[in-house]
Amino acid sequence: MKEIELKNNPLGIRVYAVGEPDIDRMTEEEYNLFASSLAMRVNDYITKQKEENDAV
């Protein structure tokens, strides 16, 4: 697994990938899937954190 450093990372999250993806060579479909999967995981994480903070 390799950490991918993001240029614009306002949440400060760490992103890891199995292998070494070459974003510049992805097809538009692959890139959209990659980006939407990452967005979904970030949204799930933020929702979970908000629920935990609201419970306290």
Tab-separated table of N, CA, C and O in Angstrom:
chain	number	residue	atom	x	y	z
A	1	MET	N	0.845	-1.166	0.000
A	1	MET	CA	0.000	0.000	0.000
A	1	MET	C	0.895	1.235	0.000
A	1	MET	O	1.925	1.240	0.634
A	2	LYS	N	0.455	2.246	-0.715
A	2	LYS	CA	1.252	3.460	-0.821
A	2	LYS	C	0.374	4.668	-0.532
A	2	LYS	O	-0.758	4.749	-0.994
A	3	GLU	N	0.933	5.605	0.231
A	3	GLU	CA	0.208	6.843	0.495
A	3	GLU	C	0.304	7.753	-0.718
A	3	GLU	O	1.361	7.900	-1.320
A	4	ILE	N	-0.825	8.338	-1.079
A	4	ILE	CA	-0.879	9.278	-2.189
A	4	ILE	C	-0.965	10.679	-1.602
A	4	ILE	O	-1.871	10.972	-0.824
A	5	GLU	N	-0.026	11.533	-1.959
A	5	GLU	CA	-0.056	12.908	-1.475
A	5	GLU	C	-0.932	13.742	-2.399
A	5	GLU	O	-0.757	13.731	-3.613
A	6	LEU	N	-1.889	14.446	-1.812
A	6	LEU	CA	-2.824	15.256	-2.579
A	6	LEU	C	-2.398	16.715	-2.549
A	6	LEU	O	-1.984	17.218	-1.509
A	7	LYS	N	-2.510	17.389	-3.683
A	7	LYS	CA	-2.131	18.803	-3.756
A	7	LYS	C	-3.096	19.664	-2.955
A	7	LYS	O	-2.703	20.544	-2.229
A	8	ASN	N	-4.387	19.387	-3.087
A	8	ASN	CA	-5.414	20.165	-2.394
A	8	ASN	C	-6.111	19.227	-1.426
A	8	ASN	O	-6.930	18.417	-1.830
A	9	ASN	N	-5.776	19.342	-0.148
A	9	ASN	CA	-6.294	18.419	0.856
A	9	ASN	C	-6.762	19.197	2.085
A	9	ASN	O	-6.132	19.140	3.134
A	10	PRO	N	-7.876	19.947	1.963
A	10	PRO	CA	-8.325	20.784	3.082
A	10	PRO	C	-8.725	19.993	4.325
A	10	PRO	O	-8.683	20.525	5.428
A	11	LEU	N	-9.093	18.728	4.170
A	11	LEU	CA	-9.466	17.913	5.329
A	11	LEU	C	-8.255	17.298	6.018
A	11	LEU	O	-8.359	16.789	7.121
A	12	GLY	N	-7.105	17.321	5.347
A	12	GLY	CA	-5.901	16.760	5.934
A	12	GLY	C	-5.933	15.245	6.058
A	12	GLY	O	-5.243	14.681	6.899
A	13	ILE	N	-6.736	14.579	5.227
A	13	ILE	CA	-6.830	13.118	5.317
A	13	ILE	C	-5.686	12.466	4.550
A	13	ILE	O	-5.104	13.061	3.655
A	14	ARG	N	-5.369	11.254	4.929
A	14	ARG	CA	-4.364	10.482	4.222
A	14	ARG	C	-5.067	9.515	3.285
A	14	ARG	O	-6.040	8.879	3.667
A	15	VAL	N	-4.568	9.413	2.075
A	15	VAL	CA	-5.156	8.539	1.065
A	15	VAL	C	-4.131	7.470	0.716
A	15	VAL	O	-2.977	7.786	0.435
A	16	TYR	N	-4.571	6.215	0.765
A	16	TYR	CA	-3.686	5.102	0.450
A	16	TYR	C	-4.267	4.308	-0.716
A	16	TYR	O	-5.475	4.249	-0.893
A	17	ALA	N	-3.397	3.691	-1.485
A	17	ALA	CA	-3.835	2.868	-2.605
A	17	ALA	C	-2.963	1.628	-2.675
A	17	ALA	O	-1.787	1.662	-2.326
A	18	VAL	N	-3.572	0.548	-3.106
A	18	VAL	CA	-2.809	-0.669	-3.367
A	18	VAL	C	-2.150	-0.468	-4.723
A	18	VAL	O	-2.805	-0.135	-5.701
A	19	GLY	N	-0.864	-0.638	-4.780
A	19	GLY	CA	-0.146	-0.361	-6.014
A	19	GLY	C	0.135	1.118	-6.127
A	19	GLY	O	0.099	1.856	-5.147
A	20	GLU	N	0.383	1.566	-7.315
A	20	GLU	CA	0.685	2.973	-7.535
A	20	GLU	C	-0.152	3.489	-8.697
A	20	GLU	O	0.224	3.342	-9.853
A	21	PRO	N	-1.332	4.068	-8.392
A	21	PRO	CA	-2.186	4.538	-9.474
A	21	PRO	C	-1.560	5.721	-10.202
A	21	PRO	O	-0.888	6.554	-9.600
A	22	ASP	N	-1.740	5.775	-11.491
A	22	ASP	CA	-1.255	6.888	-12.288
A	22	ASP	C	-2.475	7.670	-12.748
A	22	ASP	O	-3.082	7.363	-13.783
A	23	ILE	N	-2.850	8.653	-11.960
A	23	ILE	CA	-4.070	9.416	-12.209
A	23	ILE	C	-4.037	10.079	-13.587
A	23	ILE	O	-5.053	10.190	-14.263
A	24	ASP	N	-2.852	10.488	-14.020
A	24	ASP	CA	-2.739	11.148	-15.318
A	24	ASP	C	-3.063	10.220	-16.486
A	24	ASP	O	-3.390	10.680	-17.575
A	25	ARG	N	-2.979	8.916	-16.269
A	25	ARG	CA	-3.241	7.956	-17.360
A	25	ARG	C	-4.584	7.241	-17.221
A	25	ARG	O	-4.885	6.343	-17.989
A	26	MET	N	-5.367	7.623	-16.238
A	26	MET	CA	-6.681	7.010	-16.071
A	26	MET	C	-7.618	7.494	-17.169
A	26	MET	O	-7.546	8.650	-17.596
A	27	THR	N	-8.517	6.605	-17.561
A	27	THR	CA	-9.583	7.048	-18.461
A	27	THR	C	-10.532	7.928	-17.665
A	27	THR	O	-10.505	7.942	-16.426
A	28	GLU	N	-11.369	8.656	-18.347
A	28	GLU	CA	-12.325	9.519	-17.652
A	28	GLU	C	-13.233	8.695	-16.745
A	28	GLU	O	-13.536	9.093	-15.623
A	29	GLU	N	-13.640	7.524	-17.208
A	29	GLU	CA	-14.499	6.646	-16.409
A	29	GLU	C	-13.779	6.172	-15.146
A	29	GLU	O	-14.355	6.186	-14.051
A	30	GLU	N	-12.523	5.764	-15.273
A	30	GLU	CA	-11.746	5.318	-14.107
A	30	GLU	C	-11.554	6.464	-13.120
A	30	GLU	O	-11.682	6.280	-11.913
A	31	TYR	N	-11.228	7.643	-13.639
A	31	TYR	CA	-11.020	8.801	-12.772
A	31	TYR	C	-12.309	9.159	-12.030
A	31	TYR	O	-12.285	9.431	-10.828
A	32	ASN	N	-13.446	9.150	-12.724
A	32	ASN	CA	-14.725	9.465	-12.084
A	32	ASN	C	-15.052	8.452	-10.989
A	32	ASN	O	-15.552	8.826	-9.928
A	33	LEU	N	-14.770	7.180	-11.250
A	33	LEU	CA	-15.004	6.149	-10.239
A	33	LEU	C	-14.093	6.352	-9.031
A	33	LEU	O	-14.527	6.282	-7.885
A	34	PHE	N	-12.816	6.628	-9.278
A	34	PHE	CA	-11.846	6.889	-8.217
A	34	PHE	C	-12.291	8.080	-7.371
A	34	PHE	O	-12.341	8.013	-6.146
A	35	ALA	N	-12.642	9.179	-8.040
A	35	ALA	CA	-13.031	10.396	-7.331
A	35	ALA	C	-14.330	10.214	-6.556
A	35	ALA	O	-14.441	10.647	-5.402
A	36	SER	N	-15.312	9.538	-7.141
A	36	SER	CA	-16.585	9.350	-6.445
A	36	SER	C	-16.433	8.388	-5.264
A	36	SER	O	-17.061	8.581	-4.223
A	37	SER	N	-15.579	7.384	-5.398
A	37	SER	CA	-15.332	6.462	-4.286
A	37	SER	C	-14.659	7.188	-3.129
A	37	SER	O	-15.013	6.997	-1.963
A	38	LEU	N	-13.702	8.030	-3.448
A	38	LEU	CA	-13.020	8.811	-2.415
A	38	LEU	C	-13.993	9.774	-1.748
A	38	LEU	O	-14.029	9.884	-0.515
A	39	ALA	N	-14.821	10.444	-2.536
A	39	ALA	CA	-15.806	11.375	-1.979
A	39	ALA	C	-16.792	10.658	-1.068
A	39	ALA	O	-17.159	11.170	-0.011
A	40	MET	N	-17.221	9.458	-1.461
A	40	MET	CA	-18.151	8.686	-0.643
A	40	MET	C	-17.525	8.330	0.707
A	40	MET	O	-18.158	8.457	1.750
A	41	ARG	N	-16.269	7.896	0.687
A	41	ARG	CA	-15.594	7.537	1.940
A	41	ARG	C	-15.391	8.755	2.841
A	41	ARG	O	-15.554	8.665	4.054
A	42	VAL	N	-15.046	9.885	2.258
A	42	VAL	CA	-14.873	11.111	3.035
A	42	VAL	C	-16.203	11.510	3.656
A	42	VAL	O	-16.283	11.862	4.835
A	43	ASN	N	-17.291	11.437	2.874
A	43	ASN	CA	-18.614	11.778	3.384
A	43	ASN	C	-19.020	10.851	4.537
A	43	ASN	O	-19.541	11.310	5.555
A	44	ASP	N	-18.772	9.546	4.383
A	44	ASP	CA	-19.083	8.589	5.452
A	44	ASP	C	-18.295	8.913	6.718
A	44	ASP	O	-18.833	8.871	7.827
A	45	TYR	N	-17.027	9.247	6.550
A	45	TYR	CA	-16.172	9.575	7.693
A	45	TYR	C	-16.681	10.822	8.414
A	45	TYR	O	-16.808	10.834	9.634
A	46	ILE	N	-16.999	11.871	7.647
A	46	ILE	CA	-17.470	13.118	8.252
A	46	ILE	C	-18.803	12.899	8.957
A	46	ILE	O	-19.021	13.394	10.061
A	47	THR	N	-19.696	12.139	8.337
A	47	THR	CA	-20.991	11.842	8.953
A	47	THR	C	-20.804	11.092	10.266
A	47	THR	O	-21.433	11.421	11.276
A	48	LYS	N	-19.929	10.100	10.274
A	48	LYS	CA	-19.674	9.324	11.482
A	48	LYS	C	-19.078	10.209	12.580
A	48	LYS	O	-19.493	10.136	13.733
A	49	GLN	N	-18.134	11.058	12.224
A	49	GLN	CA	-17.522	11.959	13.208
A	49	GLN	C	-18.553	12.925	13.786
A	49	GLN	O	-18.563	13.175	14.989
A	50	LYS	N	-19.434	13.426	12.925
A	50	LYS	CA	-20.473	14.365	13.387
A	50	LYS	C	-21.420	13.656	14.331
A	50	LYS	O	-21.778	14.200	15.379
A	51	GLU	N	-21.808	12.421	14.011
A	51	GLU	CA	-22.705	11.658	14.881
A	51	GLU	C	-22.045	11.393	16.231
A	51	GLU	O	-22.701	11.490	17.268
A	52	GLU	N	-20.765	11.059	16.237
A	52	GLU	CA	-20.055	10.804	17.476
A	52	GLU	C	-19.942	12.078	18.313
A	52	GLU	O	-20.096	12.031	19.531
A	53	ASN	N	-19.710	13.214	17.666
A	53	ASN	CA	-19.592	14.477	18.383
A	53	ASN	C	-20.946	14.924	18.922
A	53	ASN	O	-21.020	15.517	20.002
A	54	ASP	N	-22.010	14.657	18.180
A	54	ASP	CA	-23.357	15.022	18.646
A	54	ASP	C	-23.788	14.178	19.843
A	54	ASP	O	-24.570	14.609	20.666
A	55	ALA	N	-23.265	12.959	19.917
A	55	ALA	CA	-23.627	12.039	20.994
A	55	ALA	C	-22.956	12.421	22.317
A	55	ALA	O	-23.400	12.011	23.374
A	56	VAL	N	-21.912	13.196	22.230
A	56	VAL	CA	-21.145	13.557	23.451
A	56	VAL	C	-21.761	14.696	24.165
A	56	VAL	O	-22.464	15.472	23.913
